[in-house]
Short mmCIF file of C-alpha atoms in Angstrom, two decimals:
data_model
loop_
_atom_site.label_atom_id
_atom_site.label_comp_id
_atom_site.label_asym_id
_atom_site.label_seq_id
_atom_site.Cartn_x
_atom_site.Cartn_y
_atom_site.Cartn_z
CA MET X 1 -0.05 -0.19 -0.30
CA LYS X 2 1.49 2.97 -1.02
CA LYS X 3 1.08 6.40 0.98
CA ASN X 4 1.84 9.95 -0.94
CA MET X 5 2.58 13.40 1.01
CA LEU X 6 -0.51 15.17 2.71
CA ASN X 7 -0.37 18.41 4.80
CA ILE X 8 -2.78 18.98 6.96
CA SER X 9 -3.28 22.98 5.63
CA LEU X 10 -4.38 25.81 7.54
CA GLY X 11 -7.96 25.71 7.46
CA LYS X 12 -8.00 22.32 8.23
CA LYS X 13 -6.15 22.82 11.28
CA PHE X 14 -8.53 24.91 13.12
CA VAL X 15 -11.42 22.79 11.54
CA ALA X 16 -9.97 19.86 13.34
CA VAL X 17 -9.57 21.54 16.58
CA VAL X 18 -13.36 22.48 16.38
CA LEU X 19 -14.49 19.05 15.06
CA GLY X 20 -12.27 17.24 17.83
CA ALA X 21 -13.88 19.14 20.70
CA LEU X 22 -17.62 18.67 19.24
CA LEU X 23 -16.51 14.49 18.36
CA VAL X 24 -15.60 14.23 22.31
CA GLY X 25 -17.88 16.28 23.71
CA PHE X 26 -20.56 14.30 21.75
CA MET X 27 -18.84 10.83 22.63
CA TRP X 28 -18.20 11.53 26.40
CA HIS X 29 -22.27 12.76 26.69
CA VAL X 30 -23.00 9.31 25.05
CA ARG X 31 -20.50 7.15 27.63
CA GLY X 32 -22.49 7.84 30.64
CA GLN X 33 -25.53 7.03 29.38
CA HIS X 34 -27.24 3.13 30.44
CA GLY X 35 -25.44 1.24 27.80
CA PHE X 36 -22.46 2.49 27.08
CA GLY X 37 -21.01 3.64 30.16
CA ALA X 38 -18.03 3.12 32.20
CA LYS X 39 -15.11 1.35 30.77
CA TRP X 40 -17.22 0.04 27.83
CA GLY X 41 -18.42 3.94 26.96
CA MET X 42 -14.81 5.14 27.84
CA TYR X 43 -13.51 2.14 25.05
CA SER X 44 -16.02 3.86 22.53
CA VAL X 45 -14.87 7.53 23.08
CA ALA X 46 -11.30 6.55 22.56
CA PHE X 47 -11.58 4.24 19.69
CA ALA X 48 -13.57 7.17 17.47
CA LEU X 49 -11.18 9.79 18.58
CA THR X 50 -8.61 7.14 17.01
CA LEU X 51 -10.35 6.93 14.12
CA PHE X 52 -10.66 10.56 13.60
CA ILE X 53 -6.99 11.59 13.94
CA TYR X 54 -5.77 8.15 12.11
CA ALA X 55 -8.45 10.37 9.24
CA LEU X 56 -6.41 13.35 9.38
CA TYR X 57 -2.92 11.74 10.29
CA GLY X 58 -3.11 8.29 9.33
CA LYS X 59 -0.47 8.22 6.67
CA ARG X 60 1.88 6.99 8.88
CA GLN X 61 3.92 3.73 8.54
CA LYS X 62 3.30 3.63 12.56
CA MET X 63 -0.93 4.20 12.45
CA ASN X 64 -2.02 0.39 11.26
CA TYR X 65 -5.36 -1.07 11.93
CA GLU X 66 -4.22 -2.78 15.43
CA MET X 67 -2.89 0.34 17.06
CA ILE X 68 -6.91 1.34 16.83
CA PRO X 69 -8.27 -1.12 19.11
CA LEU X 70 -5.30 -0.82 21.27
CA ALA X 71 -5.42 3.09 22.09
CA ALA X 72 -9.21 2.89 22.66
CA ALA X 73 -8.32 -0.27 25.14
CA PHE X 74 -5.78 1.17 27.28
CA ALA X 75 -7.89 4.53 27.54
CA ALA X 76 -10.71 1.62 29.15
CA ILE X 77 -8.72 -0.02 31.10
CA THR X 78 -7.35 3.02 32.86
CA ALA X 79 -10.46 5.26 33.33
CA GLY X 80 -11.79 4.94 37.04
CA GLY X 81 -14.29 6.87 39.24
CA TRP X 82 -15.40 10.18 40.01
CA GLY X 83 -19.25 9.78 41.74
CA THR X 84 -18.09 11.70 45.52
CA LEU X 85 -15.87 14.09 44.13
CA ASN X 86 -16.96 16.34 41.42
CA SER X 87 -19.11 18.17 43.42
CA GLN X 88 -15.96 18.94 45.76
CA ILE X 89 -15.71 21.91 44.53
CA GLY X 90 -18.94 23.27 45.38
CA GLY X 91 -17.39 23.82 48.63
CA VAL X 92 -18.90 20.83 49.92
CA LEU X 93 -17.80 17.06 51.20
CA SER X 94 -21.11 14.56 51.10
CA SER X 95 -20.76 12.00 53.76
CA ASN X 96 -22.76 9.27 50.61
CA ALA X 97 -24.16 6.80 53.16
CA TYR X 98 -25.94 6.93 56.43
CA PHE X 99 -24.52 7.66 59.94
CA PRO X 100 -26.68 5.21 62.69
CA GLY X 101 -29.56 6.33 63.47
CA GLU X 102 -29.83 9.40 60.22
CA GLU X 103 -31.80 9.73 57.35
CA VAL X 104 -30.14 12.61 55.64
CA TYR X 105 -26.50 12.64 53.98
CA ARG X 106 -24.55 14.78 56.28
CA TYR X 107 -22.38 17.84 54.42
CA THR X 108 -18.92 18.63 55.66
CA GLU X 109 -17.50 22.28 54.50
CA ILE X 110 -14.22 21.80 53.12
CA SER X 111 -12.17 24.11 50.59
CA SER X 112 -13.20 24.43 47.29
CA ALA X 113 -9.40 24.76 46.31
CA SER X 114 -9.13 21.02 47.54
CA GLY X 115 -11.59 20.13 45.08
CA TRP X 116 -10.04 21.72 42.59
CA ALA X 117 -7.37 19.76 43.13
CA ILE X 118 -8.68 16.29 43.60
CA MET X 119 -10.48 17.02 40.11
CA VAL X 120 -7.54 18.26 38.32
CA LEU X 121 -5.56 14.76 39.35
CA LEU X 122 -8.47 13.02 38.18
CA GLY X 123 -8.65 13.65 35.22
CA PHE X 124 -4.75 13.94 34.62
CA GLY X 125 -4.54 10.52 35.55
CA TRP X 126 -7.55 9.54 33.30
CA LEU X 127 -6.30 8.57 30.36
CA PRO X 128 -2.48 7.82 30.88
CA LEU X 129 -1.54 5.17 29.00
CA PHE X 130 -3.74 6.03 25.89
CA SER X 131 -1.72 9.60 25.97
CA ILE X 132 1.38 7.65 25.88
CA VAL X 133 0.14 5.39 23.05
CA LEU X 134 -1.21 8.23 20.88
CA GLY X 135 2.13 9.90 21.52
CA SER X 136 3.75 6.99 20.30
CA LEU X 137 2.04 7.39 16.67
CA PHE X 138 3.45 10.46 16.45
CA SER X 139 7.05 9.58 17.53
CA LYS X 140 9.84 9.35 15.96
CA LYS X 141 11.08 6.50 17.69
CA LYS X 142 10.14 2.70 17.22
CA TYR X 143 7.98 1.23 19.95
CA GLU X 144 8.53 -2.62 20.38
CA PHE X 145 6.74 -4.83 22.24
CA LYS X 146 8.82 -4.58 25.46
CA ASP X 147 8.64 -0.48 25.43
CA TYR X 148 5.01 -0.62 26.13
CA VAL X 149 5.24 -3.86 28.56
CA ILE X 150 7.85 -1.07 30.64
CA PHE X 151 5.78 1.78 30.81
CA VAL X 152 2.20 0.15 31.50
CA GLY X 153 4.52 -1.81 33.98
CA VAL X 154 5.26 1.69 35.61
CA TYR X 155 2.25 3.34 35.83
CA TYR X 156 0.71 -0.15 37.70
CA VAL X 157 3.64 -0.71 40.17
CA VAL X 158 3.49 3.09 40.70
CA MET X 159 0.45 3.09 41.55
CA LEU X 160 0.33 0.07 43.48
CA LEU X 161 2.42 1.30 45.73
CA CYS X 162 1.04 4.91 45.96
CA ASN X 163 -2.11 3.69 47.11
CA LEU X 164 -0.04 1.82 49.82
CA THR X 165 2.07 4.93 50.85
CA ILE X 166 2.73 8.23 49.77
CA SER X 167 -1.27 8.98 47.96
CA HIS X 168 -2.90 8.97 51.61
CA LEU X 169 0.15 11.54 53.77
CA ILE X 170 -0.92 13.61 50.30
CA LEU X 171 -4.71 13.75 50.53
CA ASP X 172 -4.06 14.52 54.00
CA PHE X 173 -2.27 17.31 53.09
CA ILE X 174 -4.59 18.29 50.07
CA ASN X 175 -8.11 17.77 52.19
CA PRO X 176 -7.29 17.01 55.39
CA GLN X 177 -10.99 16.62 56.13
CA ALA X 178 -11.76 14.02 54.23
CA VAL X 179 -9.51 12.00 55.92
CA GLU X 180 -11.24 13.17 59.71
CA CYS X 181 -14.55 12.41 57.85
CA CYS X 182 -13.57 9.01 56.89
CA GLN X 183 -12.04 8.22 60.32
CA GLU X 184 -15.58 9.67 61.81
CA GLY X 185 -17.51 7.59 59.48
CA LEU X 186 -15.56 4.05 60.46
CA LYS X 187 -16.00 5.16 64.34
CA ALA X 188 -19.43 5.12 63.73
CA MET X 189 -19.61 2.23 61.61
CA GLY X 190 -18.04 0.10 64.21
CA GLU X 191 -14.52 0.12 62.55
CA ASP X 192 -12.06 0.85 64.71
CA ILE X 193 -8.91 0.95 62.03
CA SER X 194 -7.94 4.19 60.56
CA PRO X 195 -8.94 5.45 56.98
CA MET X 196 -5.17 4.51 55.58
CA LYS X 197 -5.16 0.59 57.23
CA ALA X 198 -9.25 -0.05 56.03
CA PHE X 199 -7.50 0.68 52.51
CA ILE X 200 -5.34 -1.18 52.54
CA VAL X 201 -6.57 -4.29 54.29
CA ASN X 202 -9.61 -4.08 52.37
CA PHE X 203 -8.06 -3.42 48.57
CA GLY X 204 -9.44 0.21 48.44
CA SER X 205 -12.38 -1.93 47.86
CA ALA X 206 -15.64 0.51 46.33
CA ALA X 207 -18.17 -2.25 47.66
CA TRP X 208 -16.56 -2.05 50.89
CA ALA X 209 -16.11 1.35 52.04
CA LYS X 210 -19.76 1.97 49.93
CA PRO X 211 -22.39 2.04 53.35
CA ILE X 212 -19.50 3.66 55.64
CA PRO X 213 -20.07 7.67 55.60
CA TYR X 214 -17.57 9.18 53.83
CA CYS X 215 -15.15 6.14 53.41
CA ARG X 216 -15.96 5.98 49.59
CA ASN X 217 -14.95 9.29 49.06
CA TYR X 218 -11.97 8.46 51.01
CA PHE X 219 -11.08 5.32 48.50
CA GLN X 220 -11.63 6.96 45.23
CA SER X 221 -9.25 9.60 46.11
CA ILE X 222 -6.82 7.69 47.17
CA LYS X 223 -6.95 6.14 44.16
CA VAL X 224 -7.51 9.22 41.90
CA ILE X 225 -3.90 10.12 43.81
CA SER X 226 -2.28 7.00 43.07
CA SER X 227 -3.00 7.31 39.27
CA ALA X 228 -2.05 10.50 38.36
CA ILE X 229 1.44 10.04 40.46
CA GLY X 230 1.22 6.79 38.08
CA ALA X 231 0.47 8.91 34.87
CA LEU X 232 3.11 10.96 35.69
CA ILE X 233 6.23 8.83 36.82
CA SER X 234 4.79 6.79 33.42
CA SER X 235 5.61 9.83 31.03
CA VAL X 236 9.24 10.73 32.51
CA VAL X 237 10.13 6.83 32.34
CA VAL X 238 9.51 7.53 28.63
CA GLY X 239 11.59 9.79 28.10
CA VAL X 240 14.25 8.75 30.70
CA VAL X 241 14.31 4.95 30.36
CA LEU X 242 13.13 4.54 26.54
CA LYS X 243 14.41 7.54 25.58
CA ASP X 244 11.79 9.16 23.82
CA LYS X 245 11.34 13.58 25.36
CA PHE X 246 8.66 14.16 22.82
CA ASN X 247 6.25 11.37 23.97
CA ALA X 248 7.22 11.84 27.44
CA VAL X 249 6.05 16.35 27.15
CA PHE X 250 3.18 14.95 24.74
CA SER X 251 1.56 12.30 26.95
CA THR X 252 1.75 15.18 29.37
CA LEU X 253 0.42 17.73 27.79
CA SER X 254 -2.25 14.70 26.91
CA ASN X 255 -2.72 14.22 30.76
CA LEU X 256 -2.88 17.95 31.35
CA ALA X 257 -5.56 18.46 29.14
CA CYS X 258 -8.30 15.56 30.02
CA GLY X 259 -7.30 17.11 33.74
CA ILE X 260 -8.33 20.80 32.24
CA GLY X 261 -11.07 19.18 30.80
CA ILE X 262 -12.11 16.99 33.61
CA SER X 263 -12.06 20.14 36.23
CA VAL X 264 -13.30 23.25 34.44
CA PRO X 265 -16.94 22.02 33.68
CA SER X 266 -17.43 20.31 37.15
CA LEU X 267 -17.78 24.01 38.33
CA LEU X 268 -21.24 23.75 36.52
CA LEU X 269 -22.06 20.67 38.21
CA ALA X 270 -21.32 22.45 41.64
CA ILE X 271 -23.21 25.55 41.02
CA SER X 272 -26.64 23.64 40.28
CA LYS X 273 -26.06 21.68 43.83
CA GLU X 274 -28.34 23.48 46.76
CA GLU X 275 -25.12 22.40 48.67
CA ARG X 276 -22.60 25.08 48.24
CA THR X 277 -20.24 27.09 49.45
CA VAL X 278 -19.22 28.73 46.32
CA PHE X 279 -21.29 30.80 44.29
CA THR X 280 -24.67 30.87 46.43
CA ASP X 281 -25.51 34.11 45.12
CA ILE X 282 -25.33 32.48 41.65
CA GLU X 283 -28.89 30.36 40.41
CA LEU X 284 -29.13 28.40 37.11
CA PRO X 285 -31.83 28.44 35.05
CA GLN X 286 -33.93 25.32 34.75
CA PHE X 287 -32.83 24.24 31.81
CA ILE X 288 -29.58 23.81 32.31
CA ALA X 289 -29.63 22.78 35.99
CA TYR X 290 -31.90 20.28 35.15
CA ASN X 291 -29.22 19.25 32.26
CA ALA X 292 -26.55 20.46 34.84
CA TRP X 293 -24.64 16.11 34.53
CA GLU X 294 -25.62 15.76 30.81
CA LEU X 295 -23.88 19.39 30.09
CA TRP X 296 -21.12 18.78 32.96
CA GLU X 297 -19.77 15.34 30.88
CA TYR X 298 -20.34 17.06 27.62
CA PHE X 299 -18.54 20.26 28.21
CA THR X 300 -15.86 17.64 29.82
CA GLY X 301 -15.13 15.57 26.59
CA PHE X 302 -15.58 19.18 24.55
CA ILE X 303 -13.11 21.00 26.30
CA PHE X 304 -10.28 18.18 26.19
CA GLY X 305 -11.08 17.06 22.66
CA LEU X 306 -10.64 20.71 21.86
CA LEU X 307 -7.05 21.10 23.78
CA LEU X 308 -6.32 17.78 22.70
CA MET X 309 -6.32 18.70 19.57
CA VAL X 310 -4.63 22.29 19.61
CA VAL X 311 -1.78 20.47 20.59
CA ILE X 312 -1.82 17.67 17.77
CA VAL X 313 -2.09 20.35 15.66
CA CYS X 314 0.50 22.66 17.04
CA LEU X 315 3.30 19.78 16.56
CA PRO X 316 6.17 20.76 14.86
CA LYS X 317 5.73 19.49 10.81
CA LYS X 318 8.35 16.38 11.32
CA TYR X 319 5.81 14.67 13.47
CA THR X 320 2.33 15.23 11.63
CA ASP X 321 3.39 15.20 7.83
CA SER X 322 2.71 12.19 6.21
CA GLU X 323 5.16 9.80 5.11
CA GLU X 324 6.24 9.91 1.43
CA SER X 325 5.96 6.50 1.04
CA PHE X 326 5.87 3.32 2.84
CA GLU X 327 4.52 -0.43 2.94
CA TYR X 328 2.68 -1.26 5.14
CA GLU X 329 3.61 -2.50 8.05
CA SER X 330 1.35 -4.55 10.37
CA LEU X 331 1.96 -4.06 13.98
CA ILE X 332 1.37 -8.19 14.62
CA LYS X 333 4.49 -10.29 12.64
CA ASN X 334 2.74 -14.09 13.02
CA GLU X 335 -0.11 -14.15 10.43
CA LYS X 336 -2.78 -16.72 12.38
CA PHE X 337 -2.03 -13.92 15.23
CA ARG X 338 -3.00 -11.44 13.40
CA VAL X 339 -5.55 -12.51 12.00
CA PHE X 340 -6.98 -13.71 14.91
CA TYR X 341 -6.40 -10.37 16.47
CA ASN X 342 -7.85 -8.25 14.06
CA GLU X 343 -10.72 -10.23 13.46
CA ILE X 344 -11.83 -10.51 17.37
CA PHE X 345 -10.65 -6.70 18.28
CA THR X 346 -10.30 -4.66 15.33
CA MET X 347 -13.92 -5.52 13.67
CA LEU X 348 -16.03 -8.05 15.73
CA PHE X 349 -15.16 -6.62 19.61
CA SER X 350 -15.39 -2.80 17.96
CA PHE X 351 -18.12 -2.43 15.63
CA GLY X 352 -20.24 -5.73 17.28
CA VAL X 353 -19.58 -6.05 20.35
CA ILE X 354 -19.47 -2.59 21.70
CA LEU X 355 -22.48 -1.35 19.46
CA SER X 356 -24.04 -4.44 20.00
CA ARG X 357 -24.21 -3.83 23.80
CA ALA X 358 -25.14 -0.01 23.56
CA ILE X 359 -28.28 -1.39 21.26
CA GLY X 360 -28.91 -4.21 24.19
CA PHE X 361 -28.84 -2.47 26.71
CA ARG X 362 -31.07 0.25 25.73
CA LEU X 363 -33.69 -0.26 23.35
CA PRO X 364 -35.49 -3.32 25.69
CA ARG X 365 -36.25 -0.24 28.09
CA ALA X 366 -38.93 0.63 25.84
CA PHE X 367 -40.11 -2.64 26.80
CA ILE X 368 -39.07 -4.12 29.76
CA GLU X 369 -35.45 -2.91 31.77
CA ASP X 370 -34.48 -6.55 33.03
CA ASP X 371 -31.23 -6.73 32.69
CA ALA X 372 -31.13 -10.60 31.29
CA VAL X 373 -33.50 -10.04 28.13
CA GLU X 374 -30.58 -7.26 27.72
CA LEU X 375 -27.91 -9.41 28.10
CA VAL X 376 -29.38 -11.81 25.44
CA ILE X 377 -29.61 -8.90 22.77
CA THR X 378 -26.26 -8.30 23.32
CA ILE X 379 -25.41 -11.57 22.23
CA VAL X 380 -27.20 -12.47 19.48
CA LEU X 381 -26.23 -8.59 18.08
CA SER X 382 -22.81 -9.65 18.10
CA VAL X 383 -23.08 -13.40 16.95
CA ILE X 384 -25.28 -12.00 13.66
CA VAL X 385 -22.44 -8.97 12.92
CA TYR X 386 -19.93 -11.59 13.16
CA VAL X 387 -21.50 -14.09 11.56
CA ALA X 388 -22.83 -11.66 8.33
CA PHE X 389 -20.23 -9.31 8.19
CA VAL X 390 -17.00 -9.97 10.22
CA ARG X 391 -16.20 -13.48 9.41
CA LYS X 392 -16.95 -12.68 6.04
CA VAL X 393 -14.64 -9.45 5.67
CA ILE X 394 -11.94 -11.61 6.69
CA ARG X 395 -12.13 -14.91 5.50
CA LYS X 396 -11.68 -13.01 1.99
CA ASN X 397 -9.08 -10.51 2.02
CA MET X 398 -7.15 -11.74 4.97
CA LYS X 399 -7.05 -15.56 4.44
CA GLU X 400 -8.00 -15.71 1.28
CA LYS X 401 -6.39 -12.57 -0.57
CA LYS X 402 -3.58 -12.64 2.60
CA LEU X 403 -4.04 -8.62 2.86
CA PRO X 404 -2.21 -7.92 6.23
CA ALA X 405 -5.26 -5.95 7.16
CA PRO X 406 -9.16 -6.35 7.14
CA PHE X 407 -9.89 -4.01 4.43
CA ASP X 408 -8.05 -3.48 0.83
CA LEU X 409 -7.72 0.32 2.54
CA SER X 410 -4.91 2.10 4.54
CA ALA X 411 -5.39 2.61 7.83
CA GLN X 412 -6.48 6.45 6.98
CA GLU X 413 -8.99 5.91 4.69
CA PHE X 414 -10.56 3.25 6.50
CA SER X 415 -10.41 5.62 9.33
CA LYS X 416 -12.56 7.78 6.88
CA LYS X 417 -15.40 5.32 6.00
CA ALA X 418 -15.78 3.55 9.96
CA LEU X 419 -15.30 7.17 11.75
CA PRO X 420 -19.20 7.96 10.46
CA ILE X 421 -20.63 4.62 11.12
CA PHE X 422 -19.37 4.14 14.28
CA VAL X 423 -20.41 7.35 15.32
CA GLY X 424 -23.93 7.22 13.47
CA VAL X 425 -25.10 4.17 15.08
CA CYS X 426 -23.79 5.67 18.62
CA ALA X 427 -26.04 8.91 18.12
CA LEU X 428 -29.19 6.16 16.46
CA THR X 429 -29.09 4.34 19.52
CA TYR X 430 -28.38 7.81 21.67
CA PHE X 431 -31.38 9.07 20.11
CA PHE X 432 -34.10 6.73 19.38
CA MET X 433 -33.89 4.31 22.36
CA GLY X 434 -33.31 4.20 25.94
CA GLY X 435 -37.25 4.59 27.21
CA GLN X 436 -38.04 7.64 28.13
CA CYS X 437 -34.12 8.81 28.81
CA SER X 438 -34.63 12.36 28.26
CA GLN X 439 -32.60 12.55 24.75
CA ASN X 440 -35.16 9.52 23.48
CA ILE X 441 -36.30 11.90 20.99
CA LEU X 442 -39.37 9.49 20.50
CA ALA X 443 -40.34 10.24 24.09
CA VAL X 444 -40.56 13.68 23.97
CA ASP X 445 -44.21 14.61 24.44
CA TYR X 446 -45.34 16.04 20.94
CA ALA X 447 -48.89 17.19 21.78
CA THR X 448 -47.60 19.46 24.26
CA LEU X 449 -44.37 21.12 21.96
CA PHE X 450 -46.39 22.04 19.29
CA SER X 451 -49.51 23.54 21.55
CA GLN X 452 -49.92 26.89 22.74
CA GLY X 453 -47.30 27.65 24.98
CA GLY X 454 -45.76 24.40 25.21
CA PHE X 455 -42.17 24.85 23.44
CA TYR X 456 -41.44 27.59 26.01
CA GLN X 457 -43.10 25.15 28.94
CA LEU X 458 -40.79 21.84 27.94
CA TRP X 459 -37.69 24.24 26.87
CA SER X 460 -37.53 26.30 30.47
CA ALA X 461 -38.58 22.85 32.69
CA GLY X 462 -35.26 21.69 31.15
CA PHE X 463 -37.10 18.49 28.61
CA LEU X 464 -34.76 19.80 25.47
CA THR X 465 -31.88 20.98 26.33
CA ASP X 466 -29.64 18.02 25.91
CA ILE X 467 -31.19 17.35 22.13
CA ALA X 468 -31.04 21.03 21.66
CA LEU X 469 -27.51 20.03 22.06
CA MET X 470 -26.49 16.96 20.73
CA LEU X 471 -28.27 16.86 17.76
CA PRO X 472 -26.71 19.78 16.00
CA THR X 473 -23.63 18.59 17.34
CA PHE X 474 -24.28 15.20 15.53
CA ALA X 475 -25.13 16.97 12.20
CA LEU X 476 -22.08 18.89 12.31
CA ILE X 477 -19.76 16.31 13.24
CA ILE X 478 -20.60 14.43 9.99
CA VAL X 479 -20.78 17.82 7.75
CA LEU X 480 -17.16 18.71 8.85
CA PHE X 481 -15.96 15.26 8.72
CA LYS X 482 -17.08 14.85 4.77
CA GLY X 483 -15.26 18.76 4.74
CA ILE X 484 -12.34 18.07 6.48
CA THR X 485 -11.59 14.29 4.55
CA LYS X 486 -12.68 14.69 1.34
CA ASN X 487 -10.20 18.30 0.93
CA LYS X 488 -13.19 20.28 0.69
CA ILE X 489 -11.34 22.64 3.45
CA THR X 490 -8.14 23.65 1.91
CA LYS X 491 -6.70 27.05 3.04
#
């Protein structure tokens, strides 16, 4: 497969930044919904983002098919949780569990600065392995299997050691009330043990901590701090041990972009809550307050995508210019394993399991909420995708034609075609499935909408905000992506 030089113009750079913000904002909000959430959802976000970057910069030998699901998987495995953290910017800490004899949560006043600190650390340690893998695609260094083992191993070893040691001291410095409140909660529940020892002996189990006031917050905060330290040390190791200073800087900037992306929109979420000590004189309109969580998700992705693409488009040309000519080289040398990997991960998991799970978990909600039914639909749809499409593609192209990739297309051309399909299926699932979810177009009260004063009634109540934000975003993604990949934006 031959490649020709294709420079990214200034006009494309601007559109790439805007499009990256819209794409990641859209997908990050989608990931927060039933059927996508948690690590599954983070895989979807990173998969779409990687396809987008490939579509713009994929004429490079390093950018092969196998790296696309690998990058997405690295994003998924480090995604954590933040349920007890994102309101702390508002200057309060919730117990998130009842003290004995009480039927309401307790709220402790804390420094808003500690809330900002923990959220920035949360974002910085959210996608560390993805950031390094993404940087490796632009770096001049040739990465081998052992290099991946080194930075992945360093991240997990450092995180584990920090979980056992320094993260507890750092939390006590950042937010001493979190430590004191956790100690109070443990004592109230009959646990004569320090927060640090409770975390260690229970292996940081969120399930164990959940019923204990303030304990879940302590456990999650420790994990967040440890992940952030692991992220930083991993990037340092990439620069010092693997001698890739470019990627050390790139991955750190990528992590910082995620830290800013996750923390800044949290202010909106904090202001939407009655329990806050900052901006107490601000009252959000109902159409914003009702959708504060959804807007927080959207703008988390929007800001991260914006900042990450700014970093990429500002890279020196020697890192981003397309390579003039090269032969396609697969990441995997063994033919049988290469076929297996592309069949299962590049195709079946990414386009079958991920999308089938979203459909399987959201479709039944219009009729019945049953985990068993959702799982059955997911399995059936995945099997159909495999039998009707994946197996035929792999058999024809990789087994019979002996192609090194699933399609007779460069990874860049594949990404140009795959991204609209992947995001399109996510959008259809998001907008038309999910029962009475606010984003479900079919669930809108159209009788009220078209009645006199109905639009204002639904809009002011917040029932249309999500659709009004996400539908134009999706339309812009498709239009701008078509323009930027069809070379209609040239200046």
